[in-house]
mmCIF file of C-alpha atoms and ligand atoms in Angstrom:
data_model
loop_
_atom_site.group_PDB
_atom_site.id
_atom_site.type_symbol
_atom_site.label_atom_id
_atom_site.label_comp_id
_atom_site.label_asym_id
_atom_site.label_seq_id
_atom_site.Cartn_x
_atom_site.Cartn_y
_atom_site.Cartn_z
ATOM 1 C CA MET P 1 67.158 59.687 -1.511
ATOM 2 C CA SER P 2 65.812 63.124 -2.435
ATOM 3 C CA GLU P 3 67.542 65.439 -4.936
ATOM 4 C CA ALA P 4 69.757 68.096 -3.376
ATOM 5 C CA PRO P 5 72.347 70.670 -4.446
ATOM 6 C CA SER P 6 75.841 69.197 -4.099
ATOM 7 C CA GLU P 7 76.776 71.636 -1.313
ATOM 8 C CA ALA P 8 73.705 70.698 0.796
ATOM 9 C CA ILE P 9 74.108 69.176 4.235
ATOM 10 C CA ARG P 10 72.230 65.889 4.177
ATOM 11 C CA ILE P 11 70.826 64.530 7.411
ATOM 12 C CA ALA P 12 69.298 61.069 7.609
ATOM 13 C CA VAL P 13 66.712 60.603 10.350
ATOM 14 C CA VAL P 14 66.104 56.938 11.172
ATOM 15 C CA ILE P 15 62.816 55.820 12.735
ATOM 16 C CA GLY P 16 63.560 53.039 15.188
ATOM 17 C CA THR P 17 60.283 51.157 15.160
ATOM 18 C CA VAL P 18 57.690 49.749 12.800
ATOM 19 C CA ARG P 19 54.904 49.780 15.404
ATOM 20 C CA PRO P 20 51.768 51.400 13.934
ATOM 21 C CA GLU P 21 50.954 54.819 15.489
ATOM 22 C CA ASN P 22 54.317 54.798 17.255
ATOM 23 C CA TYR P 23 55.477 57.796 19.307
ATOM 24 C CA THR P 24 59.087 57.534 18.178
ATOM 25 C CA SER P 25 58.061 58.978 14.787
ATOM 26 C CA LYS P 26 56.121 61.768 16.484
ATOM 27 C CA ALA P 27 59.256 62.878 18.334
ATOM 28 C CA ALA P 28 61.463 62.352 15.271
ATOM 29 C CA ARG P 29 59.090 64.540 13.247
ATOM 30 C CA LEU P 30 60.016 67.513 15.462
ATOM 31 C CA VAL P 31 63.683 66.925 14.680
ATOM 32 C CA VAL P 32 62.886 66.721 10.962
ATOM 33 C CA ASP P 33 60.854 69.932 11.147
ATOM 34 C CA GLU P 34 63.683 71.778 12.908
ATOM 35 C CA LEU P 35 66.250 70.516 10.383
ATOM 36 C CA GLU P 36 64.072 71.507 7.432
ATOM 37 C CA ARG P 37 63.806 75.079 8.714
ATOM 38 C CA ARG P 38 67.493 75.560 7.882
ATOM 39 C CA ASP P 39 68.634 76.653 4.427
ATOM 40 C CA GLY P 40 70.936 74.190 2.768
ATOM 41 C CA VAL P 41 69.793 71.201 4.817
ATOM 42 C CA VAL P 42 68.172 68.230 3.112
ATOM 43 C CA VAL P 43 66.541 65.542 5.251
ATOM 44 C CA ASP P 44 66.129 61.902 4.309
ATOM 45 C CA VAL P 45 63.754 60.034 6.607
ATOM 46 C CA VAL P 46 64.625 56.344 6.801
ATOM 47 C CA ASP P 47 61.500 54.486 7.872
ATOM 48 C CA PRO P 48 62.111 50.737 8.277
ATOM 49 C CA ALA P 49 58.333 50.177 8.172
ATOM 50 C CA THR P 50 58.609 50.844 4.440
ATOM 51 C CA LEU P 51 61.709 48.697 3.923
ATOM 52 C CA ALA P 52 62.440 44.982 3.846
ATOM 53 C CA LEU P 53 65.622 44.845 5.893
ATOM 54 C CA PRO P 54 67.162 41.377 6.097
ATOM 55 C CA PHE P 55 68.958 39.840 9.067
ATOM 56 C CA PRO P 56 72.744 39.599 8.557
ATOM 57 C CA GLY P 57 73.628 36.689 6.278
ATOM 58 C CA HIS P 58 70.211 36.509 4.689
ATOM 59 C CA PRO P 59 70.618 36.018 0.919
ATOM 60 C CA ASP P 60 68.346 38.999 0.191
ATOM 61 C CA SER P 61 70.818 41.662 1.262
ATOM 62 C CA ARG P 62 70.333 43.946 -1.761
ATOM 63 C CA GLY P 63 67.409 46.167 -2.704
ATOM 64 C CA ASP P 64 66.040 48.102 0.236
ATOM 65 C CA ALA P 65 69.026 47.387 2.457
ATOM 66 C CA GLN P 66 71.451 48.623 -0.160
ATOM 67 C CA ARG P 67 69.416 51.758 -0.849
ATOM 68 C CA MET P 68 69.143 52.482 2.875
ATOM 69 C CA ALA P 69 72.898 52.008 3.322
ATOM 70 C CA GLU P 70 73.559 54.398 0.413
ATOM 71 C CA THR P 71 71.266 57.010 1.967
ATOM 72 C CA LEU P 72 73.033 56.772 5.311
ATOM 73 C CA ARG P 73 76.493 56.725 3.739
ATOM 74 C CA ALA P 74 75.620 59.889 1.768
ATOM 75 C CA ALA P 75 74.455 61.666 4.921
ATOM 76 C CA THR P 76 76.653 64.283 6.560
ATOM 77 C CA GLY P 77 75.004 63.404 9.864
ATOM 78 C CA VAL P 78 72.496 60.914 11.198
ATOM 79 C CA VAL P 79 69.762 60.996 13.830
ATOM 80 C CA LEU P 80 68.871 57.609 15.301
ATOM 81 C CA SER P 81 65.517 57.644 17.060
ATOM 82 C CA THR P 82 64.573 54.686 19.195
ATOM 83 C CA PRO P 83 61.780 53.661 21.526
ATOM 84 C CA GLU P 84 62.671 52.024 24.816
ATOM 85 C CA TYR P 85 61.598 48.399 24.449
ATOM 86 C CA HIS P 86 62.260 46.016 27.351
ATOM 87 C CA GLY P 87 64.938 48.193 28.868
ATOM 88 C CA GLY P 88 66.932 48.674 25.692
ATOM 89 C CA PHE P 89 66.927 50.190 22.228
ATOM 90 C CA SER P 90 64.796 48.567 19.576
ATOM 91 C CA SER P 91 65.715 45.573 17.443
ATOM 92 C CA VAL P 92 64.774 47.720 14.440
ATOM 93 C CA ILE P 93 67.609 50.147 15.156
ATOM 94 C CA LYS P 94 69.995 47.209 15.638
ATOM 95 C CA LEU P 95 68.881 45.815 12.289
ATOM 96 C CA VAL P 96 69.523 49.170 10.621
ATOM 97 C CA ILE P 97 73.039 49.223 12.087
ATOM 98 C CA GLU P 98 73.630 45.595 11.052
ATOM 99 C CA ASN P 99 72.654 46.506 7.500
ATOM 100 C CA MET P 100 75.274 49.268 7.386
ATOM 101 C CA GLY P 101 78.105 46.830 6.640
ATOM 102 C CA PHE P 102 81.214 45.789 8.477
ATOM 103 C CA PRO P 103 83.228 48.032 8.640
ATOM 104 C CA SER P 104 80.207 50.226 9.141
ATOM 105 C CA GLY P 105 78.993 53.039 6.907
ATOM 106 C CA LEU P 106 78.329 54.931 10.132
ATOM 107 C CA ALA P 107 82.042 55.122 10.936
ATOM 108 C CA ALA P 108 83.274 58.697 11.355
ATOM 109 C CA LYS P 109 79.727 60.022 10.936
ATOM 110 C CA PRO P 110 78.204 62.395 13.495
ATOM 111 C CA VAL P 111 75.251 60.605 15.060
ATOM 112 C CA ALA P 112 72.675 62.186 17.386
ATOM 113 C CA LEU P 113 70.515 59.950 19.576
ATOM 114 C CA LEU P 114 66.845 60.411 20.457
ATOM 115 C CA GLY P 115 65.063 57.954 22.745
ATOM 116 C CA VAL P 116 61.433 57.888 23.857
ATOM 117 C CA ALA P 117 59.724 55.792 26.477
ATOM 118 C CA ALA P 118 56.346 55.430 28.088
ATOM 119 C CA GLY P 119 57.963 55.094 31.500
ATOM 120 C CA THR P 120 58.987 57.813 33.920
ATOM 121 C CA ILE P 121 62.727 57.164 33.725
ATOM 122 C CA GLY P 122 62.700 57.738 29.993
ATOM 123 C CA ALA P 123 64.916 56.046 27.445
ATOM 124 C CA VAL P 124 68.189 56.444 29.316
ATOM 125 C CA LYS P 125 69.051 52.745 29.166
ATOM 126 C CA SER P 126 68.290 52.585 25.429
ATOM 127 C CA ILE P 127 70.388 55.639 24.711
ATOM 128 C CA GLU P 128 73.357 54.463 26.728
ATOM 129 C CA SER P 129 73.401 51.007 25.132
ATOM 130 C CA LEU P 130 72.884 52.518 21.671
ATOM 131 C CA ARG P 131 75.737 54.938 22.344
ATOM 132 C CA GLY P 132 77.962 51.926 23.072
ATOM 133 C CA VAL P 133 77.050 50.153 19.824
ATOM 134 C CA CYS P 134 77.411 53.318 17.736
ATOM 135 C CA SER P 135 80.812 54.053 19.274
ATOM 136 C CA HIS P 136 81.831 50.451 18.641
ATOM 137 C CA VAL P 137 81.194 50.852 14.902
ATOM 138 C CA GLY P 138 83.164 54.114 14.866
ATOM 139 C CA ALA P 139 80.355 56.665 14.732
ATOM 140 C CA LEU P 140 80.962 60.059 16.322
ATOM 141 C CA VAL P 141 78.176 59.983 18.875
ATOM 142 C CA LEU P 142 77.277 63.477 19.986
ATOM 143 C CA PRO P 143 76.946 64.262 23.654
ATOM 144 C CA GLY P 144 73.580 65.607 24.741
ATOM 145 C CA ALA P 145 71.358 62.758 23.576
ATOM 146 C CA VAL P 146 67.688 63.450 24.251
ATOM 147 C CA SER P 147 65.483 61.098 26.256
ATOM 148 C CA VAL P 148 61.730 61.706 26.482
ATOM 149 C CA ALA P 149 59.950 60.133 29.449
ATOM 150 C CA GLY P 150 56.193 59.681 29.523
ATOM 151 C CA VAL P 151 56.134 60.203 25.775
ATOM 152 C CA GLN P 152 52.467 59.270 25.448
ATOM 153 C CA LYS P 153 51.620 62.318 27.574
ATOM 154 C CA ALA P 154 54.013 64.628 25.737
ATOM 155 C CA PHE P 155 52.413 64.087 22.311
ATOM 156 C CA ASP P 156 48.787 63.851 21.318
ATOM 157 C CA GLU P 157 47.483 61.238 18.915
ATOM 158 C CA GLU P 158 47.888 63.574 15.940
ATOM 159 C CA GLY P 159 51.568 63.881 16.781
ATOM 160 C CA ASN P 160 51.465 67.422 18.204
ATOM 161 C CA CYS P 161 53.835 67.991 21.099
ATOM 162 C CA THR P 162 51.840 69.184 24.098
ATOM 163 C CA ASP P 163 54.838 69.856 26.346
ATOM 164 C CA ALA P 164 56.856 72.947 25.459
ATOM 165 C CA ALA P 165 59.900 71.834 27.448
ATOM 166 C CA VAL P 166 60.000 68.475 25.661
ATOM 167 C CA GLU P 167 59.594 70.184 22.301
ATOM 168 C CA LYS P 168 62.495 72.520 23.055
ATOM 169 C CA ARG P 169 64.786 69.623 24.030
ATOM 170 C CA VAL P 170 63.866 67.510 21.002
ATOM 171 C CA ARG P 171 64.304 70.414 18.570
ATOM 172 C CA GLY P 172 67.587 71.167 20.337
ATOM 173 C CA LEU P 173 68.930 67.820 19.153
ATOM 174 C CA ALA P 174 68.674 69.033 15.541
ATOM 175 C CA VAL P 175 70.391 72.287 16.473
ATOM 176 C CA SER P 176 73.273 70.488 18.236
ATOM 177 C CA LEU P 177 73.820 68.178 15.289
ATOM 178 C CA LEU P 178 73.915 71.068 12.809
ATOM 179 C CA ASP P 179 76.205 73.082 15.100
ATOM 180 C CA TYR P 180 78.567 70.112 15.371
ATOM 181 C CA ILE P 181 78.597 69.689 11.583
ATOM 182 C CA ASP P 182 79.211 73.425 11.057
ATOM 183 C CA ASP P 183 82.070 73.466 13.551
ATOM 184 C CA HIS P 184 83.778 70.146 12.805
ATOM 185 C CA ILE P 185 82.663 68.615 9.514
ATOM 186 C CA CYS P 186 82.126 71.560 7.130
ATOM 187 C CA PRO P 187 85.676 72.944 7.610
ATOM 188 C CA ARG P 188 87.067 69.477 6.799
ATOM 189 C CA LEU P 189 84.888 69.147 3.679
ATOM 190 C CA ALA P 190 85.918 72.630 2.508
ATOM 191 C CA PHE P 191 89.586 71.783 3.095
ATOM 192 C CA GLU P 192 89.277 68.510 1.174
ATOM 193 C CA ALA P 193 87.542 70.304 -1.727
ATOM 194 C CA THR P 194 90.382 72.866 -1.858
ATOM 195 C CA ILE P 195 93.036 70.147 -1.870
ATOM 196 C CA ARG P 196 91.200 68.294 -4.632
ATOM 197 C CA SER P 197 90.832 71.436 -6.779
ATOM 198 C CA GLU P 198 94.531 72.282 -6.348
ATOM 199 C CA ALA P 199 95.524 68.752 -7.311
ATOM 200 C CA VAL P 200 93.863 69.022 -10.761
HETATM 201 C C1 FMN S 1 57.787 45.516 23.034
HETATM 202 C C2 FMN S 1 57.668 46.743 23.896
HETATM 203 C C3 FMN S 1 58.471 46.876 25.017
HETATM 204 C C4 FMN S 1 58.402 48.031 25.810
HETATM 205 N N1 FMN S 1 59.257 48.173 26.865
HETATM 206 C C5 FMN S 1 59.255 49.327 27.562
HETATM 207 C C6 FMN S 1 60.200 49.555 28.616
HETATM 208 O O1 FMN S 1 61.040 48.730 28.913
HETATM 209 N N2 FMN S 1 60.165 50.735 29.260
HETATM 210 C C7 FMN S 1 59.266 51.733 28.949
HETATM 211 O O2 FMN S 1 59.273 52.800 29.548
HETATM 212 N N3 FMN S 1 58.350 51.533 27.957
HETATM 213 C C8 FMN S 1 58.344 50.373 27.259
HETATM 214 N N4 FMN S 1 57.444 50.195 26.242
HETATM 215 C C9 FMN S 1 56.524 51.271 25.912
HETATM 216 C C10 FMN S 1 57.155 52.212 24.839
HETATM 217 O O3 FMN S 1 58.213 52.929 25.408
HETATM 218 C C11 FMN S 1 56.049 53.102 24.340
HETATM 219 O O4 FMN S 1 55.275 52.357 23.422
HETATM 220 C C12 FMN S 1 56.487 54.421 23.743
HETATM 221 O O5 FMN S 1 55.362 55.017 23.150
HETATM 222 C C13 FMN S 1 57.592 54.341 22.729
HETATM 223 O O6 FMN S 1 57.399 53.346 21.774
HETATM 224 P P1 FMN S 1 56.666 53.589 20.371
HETATM 225 O O7 FMN S 1 57.583 54.435 19.524
HETATM 226 O O8 FMN S 1 56.502 52.214 19.807
HETATM 227 O O9 FMN S 1 55.375 54.282 20.620
HETATM 228 C C14 FMN S 1 57.484 49.040 25.466
HETATM 229 C C15 FMN S 1 56.640 48.875 24.345
HETATM 230 C C16 FMN S 1 56.735 47.756 23.558
HETATM 231 C C17 FMN S 1 55.861 47.643 22.322
#
């Protein structure tokens, strides 16, 4: 987790695949870039390719899994990015969620969903099933999830987005998440801070 002033809004962006050269990261990078343009926003990218995440019940449930869970628990909001694999969201994203504990550290957290797919119908099935799982664990799943169809045509190999409309929609996900946090989470945090300071 990177250092940040205590009043910063922390957003964790989770990459939902470990496939080399994956397009999910290319799309997620646009979200990260948009978030980082805002003052007072600190982004933590959670990349499972760099982590050893255990299956539930595996004795090695500390280390990376614990650090990842702490990063996500400390986040004001979360972006889950997933590829469409076999008509659903990726096992990597499921493993991230399974490593968030039960009850889940995602409970009551605003979560924005980004799905990408090679196919022409996009990642609609992934997003809808992921929405169900996230709601089940108590996350506040934002409306307006973004699905990118034909993702391998929308980004070049260097990760540049070559489709202005796609770029606008993907960046818009970051904007919606920050707007939601400004409208619904920041007033609550400010209220709680006031109550705490008055109680001393
Ligand atoms: C195991 C696997 C299953 C896939 N299943 C689908 C699918 O059901 N529908 C689809 O449109 N694309 C499917 N794809 C293609 C991915 O959507 C494509 O690779 C896209 O770039 C997003 O995945 P990526 O982040 O790994 O690049 C699949 C790819 C893999 C590796």
